[in-house]
Each structure stands twice: as structure tokens, then as C-alpha cells.
Amino acid sequence: MDNTPSILLTIDYEPWFALTRRYDSLTGQAERKSLDDGFSLTALDPILSELAGKQVSFYLVGEIADWYPEVPRRIVEAGHELGLHCQYHRPLIDSKDLEEDLVASASWRKRYNVTGYRAPMVGISEAGYSALAEHGIAYSSSIYAPSGNMIRKQGVIELPVSSLNLFGKKTQLNAPRQFDTKLLAQGEVPFGSSFMIG
């Protein structure tokens, strides 16, 4: 049997407003929780019901675990993997910001033995991998790359979010490799992403 890790279905479990620029401007957790207004809790049951009998990797925004401690517990009890998406949703390409998130999320990550990570907006720096390794993260899914790639970076396995390489060019898999016009101009179209399937 092949022991190569593979991820077939993942969910970035985040507040409904996470992709808006408004999230970045909300500096207080109480303000963000108020805006969420219970949605992150009530949305979970239909998702878990739909996924019954399947195994999925949920990358959780950690402040949801603070707001509603039953969310990570129910995800794990339903047989799914729990990973870290971030402590609160914002770009984490700067390794100092990533370090702050890893420290802030340490308690709930330890409780649920979290060893996987996906950066918000699929954006990480090369320096970020050493921070992940220092905090017990075994694998990341934080760059876009043509499907079939898996690389080790500073002790962390990177399982990229899949893209289709239209031109068949050899690509450098150095972070950051985000969804942007440069990636598209190189002939890579992400298909393992909410940008294409949302």
C-alpha cells in the first residue's frame, strides 16, 4: 500500500465574512464574533450531515474554537481531520504574523492534535515553514502547484492546492505561490480552490 499523503476534500472553515477586506479591519475578537452572530456554529450541522460517512480535512479559523468550543469537538467526533487555517483570518505571509497565530492557537491545537495547516488566501513565505515545524505542524497546504507535487520544506511536507499547468512548463515551487494574475499568465489555473469551484 502506498503511504503517500493525499488530500481529496478540504474545507477552510471560517466566518462568512472572511474573504472580505472588512475582516482585516476588525481588530477586536468581540467585534468579529458579533458580526459572525452564531453563523459558524449553526452552519456546521448541515455540513457534517452532508459529509456523513466521509473523511474531510477541516482547516479551522481558531477564533471559532474560542467562540464556540463545540465546533472543533464536533468536527473531530464526526471523524474528520482538524487543521489550522489561522487564529484570525488575514494574510499571514509575514512569518512574524504567522508566529503570533501559532502561539495564539497553541491551546486548541494541542487539545485536538492538529498537525496540518493551510494559510489564509493560500499564502505563505518560505520562512514560514520553519515556524510551522517549530510548532508541531507536520504538513501544509499553502501554495498552488500543478497536481501531483509534494515537497518537503524545512521539515514540513507541502501538499499544494492543485492547479492545472496549461503550458506544461517546469515551475519553481517556492513560496509564496498565490492565486494571482502572474500565476494565470504562467498558464496555471487553480482547480483545487474556492476561486474556481465556489
PDB file of C-alpha atoms in Angstrom:
ATOM      1  CA  MET A   1       0.000   0.000   0.000  1.00  0.00           C
ATOM      2  CA  ASP A   2       1.238   3.477  -0.897  1.00  0.00           C
ATOM      3  CA  ASN A   3       1.732   5.689   2.176  1.00  0.00           C
ATOM      4  CA  THR A   4       1.955   8.920   0.197  1.00  0.00           C
ATOM      5  CA  PRO A   5      -0.301  11.516   1.851  1.00  0.00           C
ATOM      6  CA  SER A   6      -3.185  12.737  -0.240  1.00  0.00           C
ATOM      7  CA  ILE A   7      -5.983  15.181   0.403  1.00  0.00           C
ATOM      8  CA  LEU A   8      -9.131  14.715  -1.569  1.00  0.00           C
ATOM      9  CA  LEU A   9     -11.525  17.165   0.062  1.00  0.00           C
ATOM     10  CA  THR A  10     -10.722  20.061   2.337  1.00  0.00           C
ATOM     11  CA  ILE A  11     -12.791  22.847   3.840  1.00  0.00           C
ATOM     12  CA  ASP A  12     -11.473  26.159   5.086  1.00  0.00           C
ATOM     13  CA  TYR A  13     -13.913  26.654   7.965  1.00  0.00           C
ATOM     14  CA  GLU A  14     -14.061  30.383   8.539  1.00  0.00           C
ATOM     15  CA  PRO A  15     -16.586  33.098   9.387  1.00  0.00           C
ATOM     16  CA  TRP A  16     -18.830  34.085   6.488  1.00  0.00           C
ATOM     17  CA  PHE A  17     -17.091  37.451   6.124  1.00  0.00           C
ATOM     18  CA  ALA A  18     -13.535  36.069   5.995  1.00  0.00           C
ATOM     19  CA  LEU A  19     -12.894  36.875   2.342  1.00  0.00           C
ATOM     20  CA  THR A  20     -13.976  40.474   2.646  1.00  0.00           C
ATOM     21  CA  ARG A  21     -11.452  43.188   3.336  1.00  0.00           C
ATOM     22  CA  ARG A  22     -13.711  44.111   6.252  1.00  0.00           C
ATOM     23  CA  TYR A  23     -12.345  41.158   8.271  1.00  0.00           C
ATOM     24  CA  ASP A  24      -8.828  42.595   8.216  1.00  0.00           C
ATOM     25  CA  SER A  25     -10.095  45.890   9.627  1.00  0.00           C
ATOM     26  CA  LEU A  26     -11.941  44.295  12.575  1.00  0.00           C
ATOM     27  CA  THR A  27      -9.324  44.439  15.279  1.00  0.00           C
ATOM     28  CA  GLY A  28     -11.301  43.038  18.205  1.00  0.00           C
ATOM     29  CA  GLN A  29     -12.372  39.438  18.605  1.00  0.00           C
ATOM     30  CA  ALA A  30     -15.641  40.565  20.225  1.00  0.00           C
ATOM     31  CA  GLU A  31     -16.462  42.656  17.155  1.00  0.00           C
ATOM     32  CA  ARG A  32     -15.742  39.730  14.833  1.00  0.00           C
ATOM     33  CA  LYS A  33     -17.812  37.328  16.969  1.00  0.00           C
ATOM     34  CA  SER A  34     -20.707  39.783  16.964  1.00  0.00           C
ATOM     35  CA  LEU A  35     -20.575  40.029  13.182  1.00  0.00           C
ATOM     36  CA  ASP A  36     -20.475  36.214  12.915  1.00  0.00           C
ATOM     37  CA  ASP A  37     -23.671  36.178  15.029  1.00  0.00           C
ATOM     38  CA  GLY A  38     -23.616  32.398  15.566  1.00  0.00           C
ATOM     39  CA  PHE A  39     -23.305  31.524  11.872  1.00  0.00           C
ATOM     40  CA  SER A  40     -20.102  29.493  12.277  1.00  0.00           C
ATOM     41  CA  LEU A  41     -21.903  27.316  14.826  1.00  0.00           C
ATOM     42  CA  THR A  42     -25.238  26.873  13.049  1.00  0.00           C
ATOM     43  CA  ALA A  43     -23.656  26.230   9.634  1.00  0.00           C
ATOM     44  CA  LEU A  44     -21.777  23.184  10.958  1.00  0.00           C
ATOM     45  CA  ASP A  45     -24.688  20.723  11.323  1.00  0.00           C
ATOM     46  CA  PRO A  46     -25.765  20.784   7.646  1.00  0.00           C
ATOM     47  CA  ILE A  47     -22.147  20.409   6.541  1.00  0.00           C
ATOM     48  CA  LEU A  48     -21.472  17.467   8.859  1.00  0.00           C
ATOM     49  CA  SER A  49     -24.751  15.867   7.796  1.00  0.00           C
ATOM     50  CA  GLU A  50     -23.817  16.176   4.113  1.00  0.00           C
ATOM     51  CA  LEU A  51     -20.390  14.675   4.773  1.00  0.00           C
ATOM     52  CA  ALA A  52     -21.618  11.724   6.886  1.00  0.00           C
ATOM     53  CA  GLY A  53     -19.544   8.627   6.171  1.00  0.00           C
ATOM     54  CA  LYS A  54     -16.751  10.572   4.503  1.00  0.00           C
ATOM     55  CA  GLN A  55     -13.467  11.923   5.843  1.00  0.00           C
ATOM     56  CA  VAL A  56     -12.608  15.538   5.194  1.00  0.00           C
ATOM     57  CA  SER A  57      -9.852  17.865   6.381  1.00  0.00           C
ATOM     58  CA  PHE A  58     -11.311  20.981   8.031  1.00  0.00           C
ATOM     59  CA  TYR A  59      -8.890  23.897   8.313  1.00  0.00           C
ATOM     60  CA  LEU A  60     -10.388  25.904  11.157  1.00  0.00           C
ATOM     61  CA  VAL A  61     -10.041  29.594  11.909  1.00  0.00           C
ATOM     62  CA  GLY A  62      -9.017  29.261  15.538  1.00  0.00           C
ATOM     63  CA  GLU A  63     -11.085  32.060  16.973  1.00  0.00           C
ATOM     64  CA  ILE A  64     -14.146  29.986  16.049  1.00  0.00           C
ATOM     65  CA  ALA A  65     -12.838  27.420  18.555  1.00  0.00           C
ATOM     66  CA  ASP A  66     -12.704  30.236  21.112  1.00  0.00           C
ATOM     67  CA  TRP A  67     -16.220  31.463  20.287  1.00  0.00           C
ATOM     68  CA  TYR A  68     -17.822  28.023  20.051  1.00  0.00           C
ATOM     69  CA  PRO A  69     -15.672  25.285  21.657  1.00  0.00           C
ATOM     70  CA  GLU A  70     -18.113  22.650  20.438  1.00  0.00           C
ATOM     71  CA  VAL A  71     -17.205  23.301  16.773  1.00  0.00           C
ATOM     72  CA  PRO A  72     -13.758  21.624  16.778  1.00  0.00           C
ATOM     73  CA  ARG A  73     -15.034  18.887  19.109  1.00  0.00           C
ATOM     74  CA  ARG A  74     -17.937  18.046  16.779  1.00  0.00           C
ATOM     75  CA  ILE A  75     -15.719  18.069  13.696  1.00  0.00           C
ATOM     76  CA  VAL A  76     -13.357  15.542  15.299  1.00  0.00           C
ATOM     77  CA  GLU A  77     -16.192  13.437  16.740  1.00  0.00           C
ATOM     78  CA  ALA A  78     -17.660  13.187  13.231  1.00  0.00           C
ATOM     79  CA  GLY A  79     -14.402  11.517  12.124  1.00  0.00           C
ATOM     80  CA  HIS A  80     -12.822  14.415  10.261  1.00  0.00           C
ATOM     81  CA  GLU A  81      -9.305  15.785  10.461  1.00  0.00           C
ATOM     82  CA  LEU A  82      -8.902  19.172  12.098  1.00  0.00           C
ATOM     83  CA  GLY A  83      -6.205  21.539  10.840  1.00  0.00           C
ATOM     84  CA  LEU A  84      -5.255  25.151  11.475  1.00  0.00           C
ATOM     85  CA  HIS A  85      -6.289  27.767   8.935  1.00  0.00           C
ATOM     86  CA  CYS A  86      -5.199  30.695  11.147  1.00  0.00           C
ATOM     87  CA  GLN A  87      -6.182  32.109  14.510  1.00  0.00           C
ATOM     88  CA  TYR A  88      -7.980  35.008  12.876  1.00  0.00           C
ATOM     89  CA  HIS A  89      -8.318  35.412   9.137  1.00  0.00           C
ATOM     90  CA  ARG A  90      -5.859  37.783   7.483  1.00  0.00           C
ATOM     91  CA  PRO A  91      -2.809  37.434   5.245  1.00  0.00           C
ATOM     92  CA  LEU A  92      -0.027  35.589   7.095  1.00  0.00           C
ATOM     93  CA  ILE A  93       2.838  35.778   4.620  1.00  0.00           C
ATOM     94  CA  ASP A  94       4.947  37.688   7.152  1.00  0.00           C
ATOM     95  CA  SER A  95       6.497  34.982   9.348  1.00  0.00           C
ATOM     96  CA  LYS A  96       6.153  37.181  12.463  1.00  0.00           C
ATOM     97  CA  ASP A  97       2.376  37.309  11.966  1.00  0.00           C
ATOM     98  CA  LEU A  98       2.341  33.551  11.423  1.00  0.00           C
ATOM     99  CA  GLU A  99       4.348  33.031  14.628  1.00  0.00           C
ATOM    100  CA  GLU A 100       1.781  35.106  16.563  1.00  0.00           C
ATOM    101  CA  ASP A 101      -1.042  32.954  15.171  1.00  0.00           C
ATOM    102  CA  LEU A 102       0.754  29.733  16.055  1.00  0.00           C
ATOM    103  CA  VAL A 103       1.253  30.907  19.633  1.00  0.00           C
ATOM    104  CA  ALA A 104      -2.359  32.132  19.917  1.00  0.00           C
ATOM    105  CA  SER A 105      -3.748  28.827  18.612  1.00  0.00           C
ATOM    106  CA  ALA A 106      -1.468  26.532  20.638  1.00  0.00           C
ATOM    107  CA  SER A 107      -4.027  25.538  23.271  1.00  0.00           C
ATOM    108  CA  TRP A 108      -6.792  24.268  20.986  1.00  0.00           C
ATOM    109  CA  ARG A 109      -4.285  22.784  18.507  1.00  0.00           C
ATOM    110  CA  LYS A 110      -2.743  20.733  21.314  1.00  0.00           C
ATOM    111  CA  ARG A 111      -6.167  19.606  22.557  1.00  0.00           C
ATOM    112  CA  TYR A 112      -7.051  18.239  19.089  1.00  0.00           C
ATOM    113  CA  ASN A 113      -3.581  17.113  17.991  1.00  0.00           C
ATOM    114  CA  VAL A 114      -3.595  19.465  15.000  1.00  0.00           C
ATOM    115  CA  THR A 115      -0.690  18.759  12.635  1.00  0.00           C
ATOM    116  CA  GLY A 116      -1.951  20.307   9.369  1.00  0.00           C
ATOM    117  CA  TYR A 117      -2.045  23.915   8.186  1.00  0.00           C
ATOM    118  CA  ARG A 118      -3.461  25.936   5.313  1.00  0.00           C
ATOM    119  CA  ALA A 119      -2.513  29.592   5.097  1.00  0.00           C
ATOM    120  CA  PRO A 120      -5.274  32.152   4.601  1.00  0.00           C
ATOM    121  CA  MET A 121      -5.574  33.072   0.924  1.00  0.00           C
ATOM    122  CA  VAL A 122      -3.147  30.188   0.289  1.00  0.00           C
ATOM    123  CA  GLY A 123      -0.206  32.469   1.033  1.00  0.00           C
ATOM    124  CA  ILE A 124       2.918  31.553   2.973  1.00  0.00           C
ATOM    125  CA  SER A 125       6.557  32.604   2.808  1.00  0.00           C
ATOM    126  CA  GLU A 126       9.497  30.217   2.655  1.00  0.00           C
ATOM    127  CA  ALA A 127      10.441  31.420   6.169  1.00  0.00           C
ATOM    128  CA  GLY A 128       7.016  30.372   7.424  1.00  0.00           C
ATOM    129  CA  TYR A 129       7.815  26.670   7.133  1.00  0.00           C
ATOM    130  CA  SER A 130      10.378  26.754   9.930  1.00  0.00           C
ATOM    131  CA  ALA A 131       7.794  28.405  12.216  1.00  0.00           C
ATOM    132  CA  LEU A 132       5.293  25.670  11.338  1.00  0.00           C
ATOM    133  CA  ALA A 133       7.848  22.954  12.125  1.00  0.00           C
ATOM    134  CA  GLU A 134       8.763  24.560  15.451  1.00  0.00           C
ATOM    135  CA  HIS A 135       5.085  24.458  16.451  1.00  0.00           C
ATOM    136  CA  GLY A 136       4.492  20.805  15.567  1.00  0.00           C
ATOM    137  CA  ILE A 137       2.879  21.255  12.165  1.00  0.00           C
ATOM    138  CA  ALA A 138       3.759  18.225  10.027  1.00  0.00           C
ATOM    139  CA  TYR A 139       2.196  19.301   6.740  1.00  0.00           C
ATOM    140  CA  SER A 140       0.943  22.382   4.979  1.00  0.00           C
ATOM    141  CA  SER A 141      -1.302  23.032   2.011  1.00  0.00           C
ATOM    142  CA  SER A 142      -0.362  26.655   1.461  1.00  0.00           C
ATOM    143  CA  ILE A 143       0.848  27.124  -2.117  1.00  0.00           C
ATOM    144  CA  TYR A 144      -0.682  26.495  -5.528  1.00  0.00           C
ATOM    145  CA  ALA A 145       1.155  23.991  -7.706  1.00  0.00           C
ATOM    146  CA  PRO A 146       0.382  21.561 -10.505  1.00  0.00           C
ATOM    147  CA  SER A 147      -1.331  18.471  -9.108  1.00  0.00           C
ATOM    148  CA  GLY A 148       0.927  15.574  -8.209  1.00  0.00           C
ATOM    149  CA  ASN A 149       3.562  17.678  -6.462  1.00  0.00           C
ATOM    150  CA  MET A 150       4.566  17.091  -2.877  1.00  0.00           C
ATOM    151  CA  ILE A 151       7.674  18.659  -1.427  1.00  0.00           C
ATOM    152  CA  ARG A 152       9.435  18.896   1.923  1.00  0.00           C
ATOM    153  CA  LYS A 153      10.245  22.381   3.142  1.00  0.00           C
ATOM    154  CA  GLN A 154      12.239  22.810   6.352  1.00  0.00           C
ATOM    155  CA  GLY A 155      10.823  19.601   7.814  1.00  0.00           C
ATOM    156  CA  VAL A 156       7.213  20.272   6.749  1.00  0.00           C
ATOM    157  CA  ILE A 157       5.540  18.371   3.914  1.00  0.00           C
ATOM    158  CA  GLU A 158       3.857  20.758   1.477  1.00  0.00           C
ATOM    159  CA  LEU A 159       0.800  19.258  -0.216  1.00  0.00           C
ATOM    160  CA  PRO A 160      -0.085  22.066  -2.631  1.00  0.00           C
ATOM    161  CA  VAL A 161      -3.554  23.179  -3.586  1.00  0.00           C
ATOM    162  CA  SER A 162      -3.951  21.763  -7.093  1.00  0.00           C
ATOM    163  CA  SER A 163      -3.551  23.763 -10.246  1.00  0.00           C
ATOM    164  CA  LEU A 164      -3.641  22.730 -13.892  1.00  0.00           C
ATOM    165  CA  ASN A 165      -0.455  23.579 -15.796  1.00  0.00           C
ATOM    166  CA  LEU A 166      -1.816  24.505 -19.235  1.00  0.00           C
ATOM    167  CA  PHE A 167       1.552  25.049 -20.913  1.00  0.00           C
ATOM    168  CA  GLY A 168       3.430  22.170 -19.280  1.00  0.00           C
ATOM    169  CA  LYS A 169       6.244  24.484 -18.162  1.00  0.00           C
ATOM    170  CA  LYS A 170       8.553  23.437 -15.339  1.00  0.00           C
ATOM    171  CA  THR A 171       7.667  25.591 -12.354  1.00  0.00           C
ATOM    172  CA  GLN A 172       9.559  26.692  -9.267  1.00  0.00           C
ATOM    173  CA  LEU A 173       7.634  25.745  -6.149  1.00  0.00           C
ATOM    174  CA  ASN A 174       8.942  28.487  -3.896  1.00  0.00           C
ATOM    175  CA  ALA A 175       6.524  30.298  -1.633  1.00  0.00           C
ATOM    176  CA  PRO A 176       4.570  32.416  -1.928  1.00  0.00           C
ATOM    177  CA  ARG A 177       2.634  30.866  -4.838  1.00  0.00           C
ATOM    178  CA  GLN A 178      -0.754  32.517  -4.530  1.00  0.00           C
ATOM    179  CA  PHE A 179      -3.657  32.815  -6.926  1.00  0.00           C
ATOM    180  CA  ASP A 180      -2.871  35.970  -8.875  1.00  0.00           C
ATOM    181  CA  THR A 181      -2.525  37.243 -12.435  1.00  0.00           C
ATOM    182  CA  LYS A 182       1.146  36.169 -12.531  1.00  0.00           C
ATOM    183  CA  LEU A 183       0.143  32.566 -11.819  1.00  0.00           C
ATOM    184  CA  LEU A 184      -2.522  32.717 -14.533  1.00  0.00           C
ATOM    185  CA  ALA A 185      -0.115  34.324 -17.027  1.00  0.00           C
ATOM    186  CA  GLN A 186       2.259  31.395 -16.465  1.00  0.00           C
ATOM    187  CA  GLY A 187      -0.583  29.116 -17.560  1.00  0.00           C
ATOM    188  CA  GLU A 188      -1.592  27.742 -14.160  1.00  0.00           C
ATOM    189  CA  VAL A 189      -5.269  27.551 -13.335  1.00  0.00           C
ATOM    190  CA  PRO A 190      -6.166  26.534  -9.792  1.00  0.00           C
ATOM    191  CA  PHE A 191      -8.888  23.917  -9.677  1.00  0.00           C
ATOM    192  CA  GLY A 192      -8.476  22.771  -6.094  1.00  0.00           C
ATOM    193  CA  SER A 193      -9.748  26.066  -4.754  1.00  0.00           C
ATOM    194  CA  SER A 194     -12.860  28.027  -3.958  1.00  0.00           C
ATOM    195  CA  PHE A 195     -11.779  30.549  -6.584  1.00  0.00           C
ATOM    196  CA  MET A 196     -12.808  28.027  -9.225  1.00  0.00           C
ATOM    197  CA  ILE A 197     -15.449  25.857  -7.557  1.00  0.00           C
ATOM    198  CA  GLY A 198     -17.113  28.319  -5.182  1.00  0.00           C
TER     199      GLY A 198
END
